[in-house]
Every structure is written in structure tokens, then in C-alpha cells.
PDB file of C-alpha atoms in Angstrom:
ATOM      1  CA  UNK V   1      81.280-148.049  42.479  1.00  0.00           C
ATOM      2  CA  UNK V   2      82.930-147.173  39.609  1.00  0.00           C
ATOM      3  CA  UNK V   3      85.596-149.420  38.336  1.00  0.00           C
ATOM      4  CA  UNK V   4      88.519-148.552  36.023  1.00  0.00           C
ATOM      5  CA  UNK V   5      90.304-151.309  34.189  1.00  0.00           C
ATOM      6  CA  UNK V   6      94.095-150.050  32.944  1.00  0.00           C
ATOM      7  CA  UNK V   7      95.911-151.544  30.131  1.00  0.00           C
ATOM      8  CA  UNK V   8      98.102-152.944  29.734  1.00  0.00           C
ATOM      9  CA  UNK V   9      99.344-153.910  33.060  1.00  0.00           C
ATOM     10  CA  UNK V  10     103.074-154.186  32.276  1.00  0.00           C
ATOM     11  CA  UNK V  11     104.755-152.447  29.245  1.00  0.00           C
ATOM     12  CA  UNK V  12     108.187-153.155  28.119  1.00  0.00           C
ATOM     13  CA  UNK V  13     109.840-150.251  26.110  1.00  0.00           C
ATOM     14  CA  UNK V  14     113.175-148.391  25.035  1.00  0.00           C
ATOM     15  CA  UNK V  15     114.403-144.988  25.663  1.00  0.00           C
ATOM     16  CA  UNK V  16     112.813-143.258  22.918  1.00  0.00           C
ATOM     17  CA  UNK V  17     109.475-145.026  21.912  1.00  0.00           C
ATOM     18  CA  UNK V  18     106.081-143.909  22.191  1.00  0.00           C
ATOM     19  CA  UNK V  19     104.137-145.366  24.404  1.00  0.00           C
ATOM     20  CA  UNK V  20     100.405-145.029  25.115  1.00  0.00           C
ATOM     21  CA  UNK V  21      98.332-146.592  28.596  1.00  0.00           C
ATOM     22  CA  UNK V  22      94.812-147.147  28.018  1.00  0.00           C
ATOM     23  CA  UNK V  23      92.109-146.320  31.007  1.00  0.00           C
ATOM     24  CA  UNK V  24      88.624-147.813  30.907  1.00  0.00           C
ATOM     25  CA  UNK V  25      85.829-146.706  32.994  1.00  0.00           C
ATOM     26  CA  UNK V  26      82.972-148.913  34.146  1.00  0.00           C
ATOM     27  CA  UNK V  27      80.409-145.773  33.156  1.00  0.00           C
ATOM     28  CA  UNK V  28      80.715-142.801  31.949  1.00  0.00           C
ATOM     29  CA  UNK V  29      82.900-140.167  33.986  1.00  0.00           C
ATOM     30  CA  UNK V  30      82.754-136.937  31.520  1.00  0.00           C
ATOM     31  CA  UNK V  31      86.329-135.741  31.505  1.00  0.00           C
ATOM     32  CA  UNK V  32      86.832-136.264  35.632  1.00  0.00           C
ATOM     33  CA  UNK V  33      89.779-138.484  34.996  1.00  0.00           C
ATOM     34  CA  UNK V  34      93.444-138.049  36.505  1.00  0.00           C
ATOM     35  CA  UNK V  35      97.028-139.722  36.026  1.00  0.00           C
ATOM     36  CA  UNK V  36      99.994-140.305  37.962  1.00  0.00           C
ATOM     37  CA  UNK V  37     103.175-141.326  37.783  1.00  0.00           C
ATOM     38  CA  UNK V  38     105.003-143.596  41.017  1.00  0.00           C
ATOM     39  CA  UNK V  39     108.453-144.819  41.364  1.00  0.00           C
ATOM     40  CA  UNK V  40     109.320-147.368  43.609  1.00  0.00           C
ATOM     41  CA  UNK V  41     109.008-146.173  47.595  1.00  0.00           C
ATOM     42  CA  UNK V  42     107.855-142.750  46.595  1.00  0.00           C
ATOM     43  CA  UNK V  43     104.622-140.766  46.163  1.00  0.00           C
ATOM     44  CA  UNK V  44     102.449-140.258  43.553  1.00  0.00           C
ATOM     45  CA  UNK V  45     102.564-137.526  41.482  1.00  0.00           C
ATOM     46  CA  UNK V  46      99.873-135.859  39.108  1.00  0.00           C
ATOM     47  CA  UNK V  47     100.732-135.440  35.869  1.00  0.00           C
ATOM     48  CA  UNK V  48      97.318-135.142  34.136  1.00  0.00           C
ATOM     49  CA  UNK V  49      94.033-134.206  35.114  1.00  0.00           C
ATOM     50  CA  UNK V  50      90.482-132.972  33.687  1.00  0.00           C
ATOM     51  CA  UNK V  51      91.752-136.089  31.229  1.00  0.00           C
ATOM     52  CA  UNK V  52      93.974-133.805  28.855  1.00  0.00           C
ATOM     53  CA  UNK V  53      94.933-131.245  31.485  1.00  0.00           C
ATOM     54  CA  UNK V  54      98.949-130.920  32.182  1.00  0.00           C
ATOM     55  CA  UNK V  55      99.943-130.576  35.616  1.00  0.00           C
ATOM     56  CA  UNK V  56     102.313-127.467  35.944  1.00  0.00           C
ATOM     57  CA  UNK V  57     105.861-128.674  35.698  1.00  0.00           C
ATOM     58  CA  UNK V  58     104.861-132.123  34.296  1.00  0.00           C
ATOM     59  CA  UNK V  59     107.322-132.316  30.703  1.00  0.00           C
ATOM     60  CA  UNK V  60     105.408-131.855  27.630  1.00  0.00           C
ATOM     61  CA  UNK V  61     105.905-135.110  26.759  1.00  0.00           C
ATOM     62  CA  UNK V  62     102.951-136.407  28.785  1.00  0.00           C
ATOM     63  CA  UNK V  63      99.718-136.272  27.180  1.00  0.00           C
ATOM     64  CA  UNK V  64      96.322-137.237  27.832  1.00  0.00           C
ATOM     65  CA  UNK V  65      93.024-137.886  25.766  1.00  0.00           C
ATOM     66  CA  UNK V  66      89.520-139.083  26.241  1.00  0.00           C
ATOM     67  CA  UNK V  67      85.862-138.294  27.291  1.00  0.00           C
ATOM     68  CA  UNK V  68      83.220-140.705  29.191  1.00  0.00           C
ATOM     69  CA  UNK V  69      84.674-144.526  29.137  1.00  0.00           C
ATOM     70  CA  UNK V  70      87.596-144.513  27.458  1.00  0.00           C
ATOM     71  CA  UNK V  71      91.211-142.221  28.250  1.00  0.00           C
ATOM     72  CA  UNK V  72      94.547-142.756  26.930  1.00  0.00           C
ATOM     73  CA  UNK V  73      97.672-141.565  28.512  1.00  0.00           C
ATOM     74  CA  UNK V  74     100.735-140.780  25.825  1.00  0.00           C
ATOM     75  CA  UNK V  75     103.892-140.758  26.068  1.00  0.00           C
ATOM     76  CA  UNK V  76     105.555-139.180  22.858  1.00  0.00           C
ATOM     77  CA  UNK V  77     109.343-139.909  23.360  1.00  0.00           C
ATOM     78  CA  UNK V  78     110.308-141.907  26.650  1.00  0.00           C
ATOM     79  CA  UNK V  79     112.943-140.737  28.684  1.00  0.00           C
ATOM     80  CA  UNK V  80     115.152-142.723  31.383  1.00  0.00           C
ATOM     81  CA  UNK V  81     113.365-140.923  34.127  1.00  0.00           C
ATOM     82  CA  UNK V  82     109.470-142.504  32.611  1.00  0.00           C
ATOM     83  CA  UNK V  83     110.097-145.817  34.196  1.00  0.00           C
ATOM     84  CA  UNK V  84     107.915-145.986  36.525  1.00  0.00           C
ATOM     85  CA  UNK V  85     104.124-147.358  37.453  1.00  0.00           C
ATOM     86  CA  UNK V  86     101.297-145.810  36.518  1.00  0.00           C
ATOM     87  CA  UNK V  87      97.692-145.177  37.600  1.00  0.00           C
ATOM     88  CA  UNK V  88      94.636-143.147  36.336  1.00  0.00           C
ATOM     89  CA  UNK V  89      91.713-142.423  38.788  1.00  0.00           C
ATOM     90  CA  UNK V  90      88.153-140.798  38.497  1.00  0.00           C
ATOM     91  CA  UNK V  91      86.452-138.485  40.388  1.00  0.00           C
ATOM     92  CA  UNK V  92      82.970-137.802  38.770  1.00  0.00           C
ATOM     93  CA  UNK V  93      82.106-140.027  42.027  1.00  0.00           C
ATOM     94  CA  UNK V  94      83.958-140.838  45.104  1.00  0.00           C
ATOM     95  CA  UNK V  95      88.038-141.186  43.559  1.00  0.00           C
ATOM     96  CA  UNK V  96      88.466-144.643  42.059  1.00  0.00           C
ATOM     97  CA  UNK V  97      91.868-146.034  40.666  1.00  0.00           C
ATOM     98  CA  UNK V  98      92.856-147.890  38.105  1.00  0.00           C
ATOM     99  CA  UNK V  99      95.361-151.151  39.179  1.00  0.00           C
ATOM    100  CA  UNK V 100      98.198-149.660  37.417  1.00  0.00           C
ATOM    101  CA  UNK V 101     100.617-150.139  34.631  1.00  0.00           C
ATOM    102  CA  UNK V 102     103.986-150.694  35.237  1.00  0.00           C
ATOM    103  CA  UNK V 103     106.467-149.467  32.070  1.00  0.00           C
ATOM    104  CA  UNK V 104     109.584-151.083  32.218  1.00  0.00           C
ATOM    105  CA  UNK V 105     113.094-150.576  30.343  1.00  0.00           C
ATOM    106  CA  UNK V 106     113.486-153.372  27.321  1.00  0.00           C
TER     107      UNK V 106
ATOM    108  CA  UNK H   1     107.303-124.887  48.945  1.00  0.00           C
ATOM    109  CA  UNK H   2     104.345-126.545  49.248  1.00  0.00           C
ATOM    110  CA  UNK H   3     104.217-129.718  51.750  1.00  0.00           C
ATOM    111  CA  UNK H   4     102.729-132.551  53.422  1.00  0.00           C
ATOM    112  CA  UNK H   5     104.343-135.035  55.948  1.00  0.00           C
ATOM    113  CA  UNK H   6     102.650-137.512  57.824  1.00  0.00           C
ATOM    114  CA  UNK H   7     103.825-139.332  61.338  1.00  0.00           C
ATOM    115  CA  UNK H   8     101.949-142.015  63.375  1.00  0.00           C
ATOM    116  CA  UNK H   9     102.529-144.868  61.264  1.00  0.00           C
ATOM    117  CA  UNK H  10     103.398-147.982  63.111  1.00  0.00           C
ATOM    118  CA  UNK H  11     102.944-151.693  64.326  1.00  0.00           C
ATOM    119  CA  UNK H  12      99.260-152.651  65.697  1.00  0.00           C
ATOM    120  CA  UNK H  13      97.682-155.656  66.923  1.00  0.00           C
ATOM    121  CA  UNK H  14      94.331-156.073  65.041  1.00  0.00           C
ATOM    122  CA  UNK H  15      91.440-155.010  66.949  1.00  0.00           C
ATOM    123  CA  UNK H  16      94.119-152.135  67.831  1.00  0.00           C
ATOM    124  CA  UNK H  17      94.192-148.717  66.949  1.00  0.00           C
ATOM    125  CA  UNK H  18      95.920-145.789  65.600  1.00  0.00           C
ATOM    126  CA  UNK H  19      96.400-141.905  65.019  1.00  0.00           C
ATOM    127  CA  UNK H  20      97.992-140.563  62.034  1.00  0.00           C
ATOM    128  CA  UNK H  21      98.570-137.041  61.221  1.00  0.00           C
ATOM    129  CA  UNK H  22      99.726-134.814  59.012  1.00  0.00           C
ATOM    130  CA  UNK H  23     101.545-131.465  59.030  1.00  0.00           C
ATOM    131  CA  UNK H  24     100.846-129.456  55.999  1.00  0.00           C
ATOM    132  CA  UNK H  25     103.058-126.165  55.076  1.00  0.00           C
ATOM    133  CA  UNK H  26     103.481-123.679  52.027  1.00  0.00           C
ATOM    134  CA  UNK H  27     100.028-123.475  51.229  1.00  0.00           C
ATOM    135  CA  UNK H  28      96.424-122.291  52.952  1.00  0.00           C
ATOM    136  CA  UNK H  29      95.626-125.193  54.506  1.00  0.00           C
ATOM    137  CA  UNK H  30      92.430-124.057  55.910  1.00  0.00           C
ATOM    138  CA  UNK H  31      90.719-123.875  52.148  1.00  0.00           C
ATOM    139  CA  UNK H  32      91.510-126.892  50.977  1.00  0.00           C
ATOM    140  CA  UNK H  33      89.672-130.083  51.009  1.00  0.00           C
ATOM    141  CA  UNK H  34      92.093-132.958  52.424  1.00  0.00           C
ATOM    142  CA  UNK H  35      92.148-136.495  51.725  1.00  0.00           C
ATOM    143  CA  UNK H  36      93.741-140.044  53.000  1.00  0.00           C
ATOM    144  CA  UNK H  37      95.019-142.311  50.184  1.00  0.00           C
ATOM    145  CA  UNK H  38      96.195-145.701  51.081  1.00  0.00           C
ATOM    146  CA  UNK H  39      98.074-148.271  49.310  1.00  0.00           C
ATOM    147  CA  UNK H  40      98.693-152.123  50.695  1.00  0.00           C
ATOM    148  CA  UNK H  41     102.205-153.231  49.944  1.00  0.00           C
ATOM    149  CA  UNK H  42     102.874-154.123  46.270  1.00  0.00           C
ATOM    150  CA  UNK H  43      99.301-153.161  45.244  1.00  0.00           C
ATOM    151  CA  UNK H  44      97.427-150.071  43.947  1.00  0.00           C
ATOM    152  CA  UNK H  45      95.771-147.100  45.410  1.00  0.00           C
ATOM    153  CA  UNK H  46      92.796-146.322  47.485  1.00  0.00           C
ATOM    154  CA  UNK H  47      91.078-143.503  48.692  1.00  0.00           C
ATOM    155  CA  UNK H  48      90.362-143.707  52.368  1.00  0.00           C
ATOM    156  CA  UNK H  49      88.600-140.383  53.159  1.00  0.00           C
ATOM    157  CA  UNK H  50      87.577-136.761  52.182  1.00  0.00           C
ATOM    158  CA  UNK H  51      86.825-133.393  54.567  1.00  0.00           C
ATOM    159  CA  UNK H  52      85.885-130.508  53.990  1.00  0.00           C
ATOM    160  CA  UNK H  53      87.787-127.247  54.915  1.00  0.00           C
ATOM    161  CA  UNK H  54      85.637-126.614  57.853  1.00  0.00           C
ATOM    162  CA  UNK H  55      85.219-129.915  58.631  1.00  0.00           C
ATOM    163  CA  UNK H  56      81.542-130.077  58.188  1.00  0.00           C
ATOM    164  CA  UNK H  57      81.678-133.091  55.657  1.00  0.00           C
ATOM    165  CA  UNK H  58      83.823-136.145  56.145  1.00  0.00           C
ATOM    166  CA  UNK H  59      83.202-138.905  53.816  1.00  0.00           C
ATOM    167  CA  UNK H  60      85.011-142.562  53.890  1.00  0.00           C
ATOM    168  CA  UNK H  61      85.335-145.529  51.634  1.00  0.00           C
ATOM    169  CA  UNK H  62      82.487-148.187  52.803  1.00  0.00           C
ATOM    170  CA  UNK H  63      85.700-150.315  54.479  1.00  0.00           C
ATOM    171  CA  UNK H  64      86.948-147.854  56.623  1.00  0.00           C
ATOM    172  CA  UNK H  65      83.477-146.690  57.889  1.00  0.00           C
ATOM    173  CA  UNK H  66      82.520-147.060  61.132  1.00  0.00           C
ATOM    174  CA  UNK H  67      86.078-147.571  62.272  1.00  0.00           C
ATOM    175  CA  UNK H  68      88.093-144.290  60.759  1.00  0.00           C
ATOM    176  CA  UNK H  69      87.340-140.442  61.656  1.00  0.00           C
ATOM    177  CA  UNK H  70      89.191-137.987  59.834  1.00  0.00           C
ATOM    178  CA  UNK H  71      89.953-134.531  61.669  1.00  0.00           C
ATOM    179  CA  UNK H  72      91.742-131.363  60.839  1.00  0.00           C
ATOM    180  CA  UNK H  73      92.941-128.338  63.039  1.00  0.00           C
ATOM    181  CA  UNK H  74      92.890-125.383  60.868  1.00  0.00           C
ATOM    182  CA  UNK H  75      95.277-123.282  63.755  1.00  0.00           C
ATOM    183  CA  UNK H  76      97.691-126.501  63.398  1.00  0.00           C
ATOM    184  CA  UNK H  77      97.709-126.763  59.259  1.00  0.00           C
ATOM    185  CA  UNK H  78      97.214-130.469  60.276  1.00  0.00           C
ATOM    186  CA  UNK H  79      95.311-132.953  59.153  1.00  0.00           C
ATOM    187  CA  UNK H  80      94.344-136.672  61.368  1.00  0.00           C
ATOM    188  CA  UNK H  81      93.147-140.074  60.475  1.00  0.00           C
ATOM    189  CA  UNK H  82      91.772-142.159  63.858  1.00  0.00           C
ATOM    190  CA  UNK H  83      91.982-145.983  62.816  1.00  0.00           C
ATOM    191  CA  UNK H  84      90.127-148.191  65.351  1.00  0.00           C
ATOM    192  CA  UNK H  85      89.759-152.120  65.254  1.00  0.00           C
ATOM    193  CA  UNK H  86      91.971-152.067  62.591  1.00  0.00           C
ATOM    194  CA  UNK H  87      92.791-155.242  60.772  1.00  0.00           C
ATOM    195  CA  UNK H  88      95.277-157.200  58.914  1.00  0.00           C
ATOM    196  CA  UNK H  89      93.601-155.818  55.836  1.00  0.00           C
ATOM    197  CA  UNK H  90      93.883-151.917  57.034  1.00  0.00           C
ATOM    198  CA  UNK H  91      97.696-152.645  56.428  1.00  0.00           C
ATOM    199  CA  UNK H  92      99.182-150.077  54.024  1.00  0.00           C
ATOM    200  CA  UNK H  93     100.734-146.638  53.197  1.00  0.00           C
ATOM    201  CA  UNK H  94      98.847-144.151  54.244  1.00  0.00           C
ATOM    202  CA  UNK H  95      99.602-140.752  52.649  1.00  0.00           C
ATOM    203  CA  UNK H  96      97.869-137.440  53.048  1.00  0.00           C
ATOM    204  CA  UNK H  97      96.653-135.872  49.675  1.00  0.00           C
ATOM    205  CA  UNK H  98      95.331-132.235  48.966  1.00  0.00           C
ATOM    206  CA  UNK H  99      91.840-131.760  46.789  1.00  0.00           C
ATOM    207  CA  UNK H 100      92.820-128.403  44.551  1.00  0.00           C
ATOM    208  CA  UNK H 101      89.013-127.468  44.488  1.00  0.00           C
ATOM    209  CA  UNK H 102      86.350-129.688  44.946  1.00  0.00           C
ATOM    210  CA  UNK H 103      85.032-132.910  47.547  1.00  0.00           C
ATOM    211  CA  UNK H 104      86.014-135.329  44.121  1.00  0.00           C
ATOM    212  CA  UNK H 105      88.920-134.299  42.595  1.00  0.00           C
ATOM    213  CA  UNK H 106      92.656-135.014  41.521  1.00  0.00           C
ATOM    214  CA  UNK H 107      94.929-135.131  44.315  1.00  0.00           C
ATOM    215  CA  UNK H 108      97.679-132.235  43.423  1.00  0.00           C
ATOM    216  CA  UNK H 109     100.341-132.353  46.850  1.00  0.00           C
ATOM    217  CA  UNK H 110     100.973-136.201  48.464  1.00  0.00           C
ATOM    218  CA  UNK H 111     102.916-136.049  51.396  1.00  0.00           C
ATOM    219  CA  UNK H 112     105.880-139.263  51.547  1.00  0.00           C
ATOM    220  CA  UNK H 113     103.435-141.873  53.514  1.00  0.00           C
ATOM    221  CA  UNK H 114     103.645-143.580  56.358  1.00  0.00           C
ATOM    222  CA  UNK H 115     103.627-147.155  56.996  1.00  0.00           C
ATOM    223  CA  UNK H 116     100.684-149.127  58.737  1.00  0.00           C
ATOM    224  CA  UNK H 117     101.361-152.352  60.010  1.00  0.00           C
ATOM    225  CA  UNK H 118      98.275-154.625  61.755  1.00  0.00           C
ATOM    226  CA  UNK H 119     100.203-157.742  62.962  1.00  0.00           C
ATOM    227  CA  UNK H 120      99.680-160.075  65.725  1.00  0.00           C
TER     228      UNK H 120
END
């Protein structure tokens, strides 16, 4: 199994900051790395995938880097709608997911 | 627009089982690759199962094997998840996902969920 280890697991944060998740994989997974974003009784939703890849419709604002072990998901200027948990997973093998982060309002 | 909505969800005894579906709409469903990804209450996400757009290839986490088939009907743009001697540990949201292109890949569409409850 591959295992990906998020950090950190909460973030506290203001309307405005940048903000940046790290995503670790247990071995390499090439670029095969996704992210979404979950609010509280809802869905999922992609907003990154291929690791730098922007989903279409997903704000500009949401970035993603990386390549074998090590991703990072950006966040340039947070909005009021950003609050939220989220989760990367990687699919070079069956999909494994990170535990989450959960980015909360200072 | 592009959708997925799953029914079945429910209260089981353990040992007890269950059939979820899925209705898909806006899309092809019949070339996609389909998933089930589950997630307990107040904890993250797991990927139950894959198939195939024919159907040929079903694959499952090592948990769920054994015990879970997933199904599709092509004719029906639906997709199904057969949970037998489920357990207290099966309990969870269970939503339908789509796979844009391959067997591993992001999941683009969720549907809402629906809740699975294995209680005595």
C-alpha cells in the first residue's frame, strides 16, 4: 500500500493569507497525485490533479506542485469560501488518501 | 449537467446486507470507469472499488473483498455496490465517484453519499 501522510492536520488562518498543505507519499508516485476540497456534510470536490493540473472551474487561486514523494497544495490569497478540509490522494496504484487537513478561520 | 445520486443507504444488523446504487445522468455513462468511495463518520476517505466500463474488471480494497460486488447496467446509466456480512466497521458514506480515463485515477463527478449504518 501506499501511504500518504498530510500536513499539517489543522491550519488556522485569516481571510487573505497564503496558505500551503504539504502531501507526502510513502514511495514514489510520479505526478499521479490529486486534491480536494470538502465542507462539512458535502462531497468532495477535485480541485487539482496530475499534481499541478487545475480542475475546470476550480479559482485560480488553487495551486499545486510536486513530483514523486513530496506535493504541496497552495493557496495564494484565502477566501471565506476556502474553509474547508482537505485531502490529496494517489493513483499511480490503487487510490490512496491522505487523512486530511482541516483549514480553519483565525 | 453532469450527475450522480446514490439510494440504498440504510440501517443493518452486522452479518446483514445491503444494495446501493447509483443513477448517473449528463454524461456517457457507459465509457467511464466508476468507483465507490467511502468515508466513516468524522474520518477520511477510502476507496472501496473500481469497474470497468464493460464490466470486465472489478477491483476492491483488500477489506471489502470477498464480501462487496460492484455492478453496473450500461441501459440503466447505473451503477451498484452489493455489501454482504457487513460489519460495524463497513459503517460510512458511501458515494459513487467517476474515473475521467483510466482504472487509477482522480475522481472528477461525486454524487451526495449515502449513509451506511451496521448496528445491532
Amino acid at each position: 500500500d501506499i501511504q500518504m501522510t498530510q500536513s499539517p492536520s489543522t491550519l488556522s488562518a485569516s481571510v487573505g493569507d497564503r496558505v500551503t498543505i504539504t502531501c507526502r507519499a510513502s514511495q514514489s508516485i510520479s505526478s499521479w497525485l490529486a486534491w480536494y476540497q470538502q465542507k462539512p456534510g458535502k462531497a468532495p470536490q477535485l480541485l487539482i490533479y496530475k499534481a499541478s493540473s487545475l480542475e475546470s472551474g476550480v479559482p485560480s487561486r488553487f495551486s499545486g506542485s510536486g513530483f514523486g514523494t513530496e506535493f504541496t497544495l497552495t493557496i495564494s490569497s484565502l477566501q471565506p469560501d476556502d474553509f474547508a478540509t482537505y485531502y490529496c490522494q494517489q493513483y499511480n496504484s490503487y487510490p490512496t488518501f491522505g487523512q486530511g487537513t482541516k483549514l480553519e478561520i483565525k | 449537467e453532469v450527475q450522480l445520486v446514490e439510494s440504498g443507504g440504510g440501517l443493518v444488523q452486522p452479518g446483514g446486507s445491503l444494495r446501493l446504487s447509483c443513477a448517473a445522468s449528463g454524461f456517457t455513462f457507459s465509457t467511464y470507469w466508476m468507483s465507490w468511495v467511502r468515508q466513516a463518520p468524522g474520518k477520511g476517505l477510502e476507496w472501496v472499488a473500481n469497474i470497468k466500463q464493460d464490466g470486465s474488471e472489478k477491483y476492491f480494497v483488500d477489506s471489502v473483498k470477498g464480501r462487496f460486488t460492484i455492478s453496473r447496467d450500461n441501459a440503466k446509466n447505473s451503477l451498484y455496490l452489493q455489501m454482504n456480512s457487513l460489519r460495524a466497521e463497513d459503517t460510512a458514506v458511501y458515494y459513487c465517484a467517476r474515473l475521467p480515463k483510466y482504472r487509477y485515477d482522480a475522481f472528477d463527478i461525486w454524487g451526495q453519499g449515502t449513509m451506511v449504518t451496521v448496528s445491532a
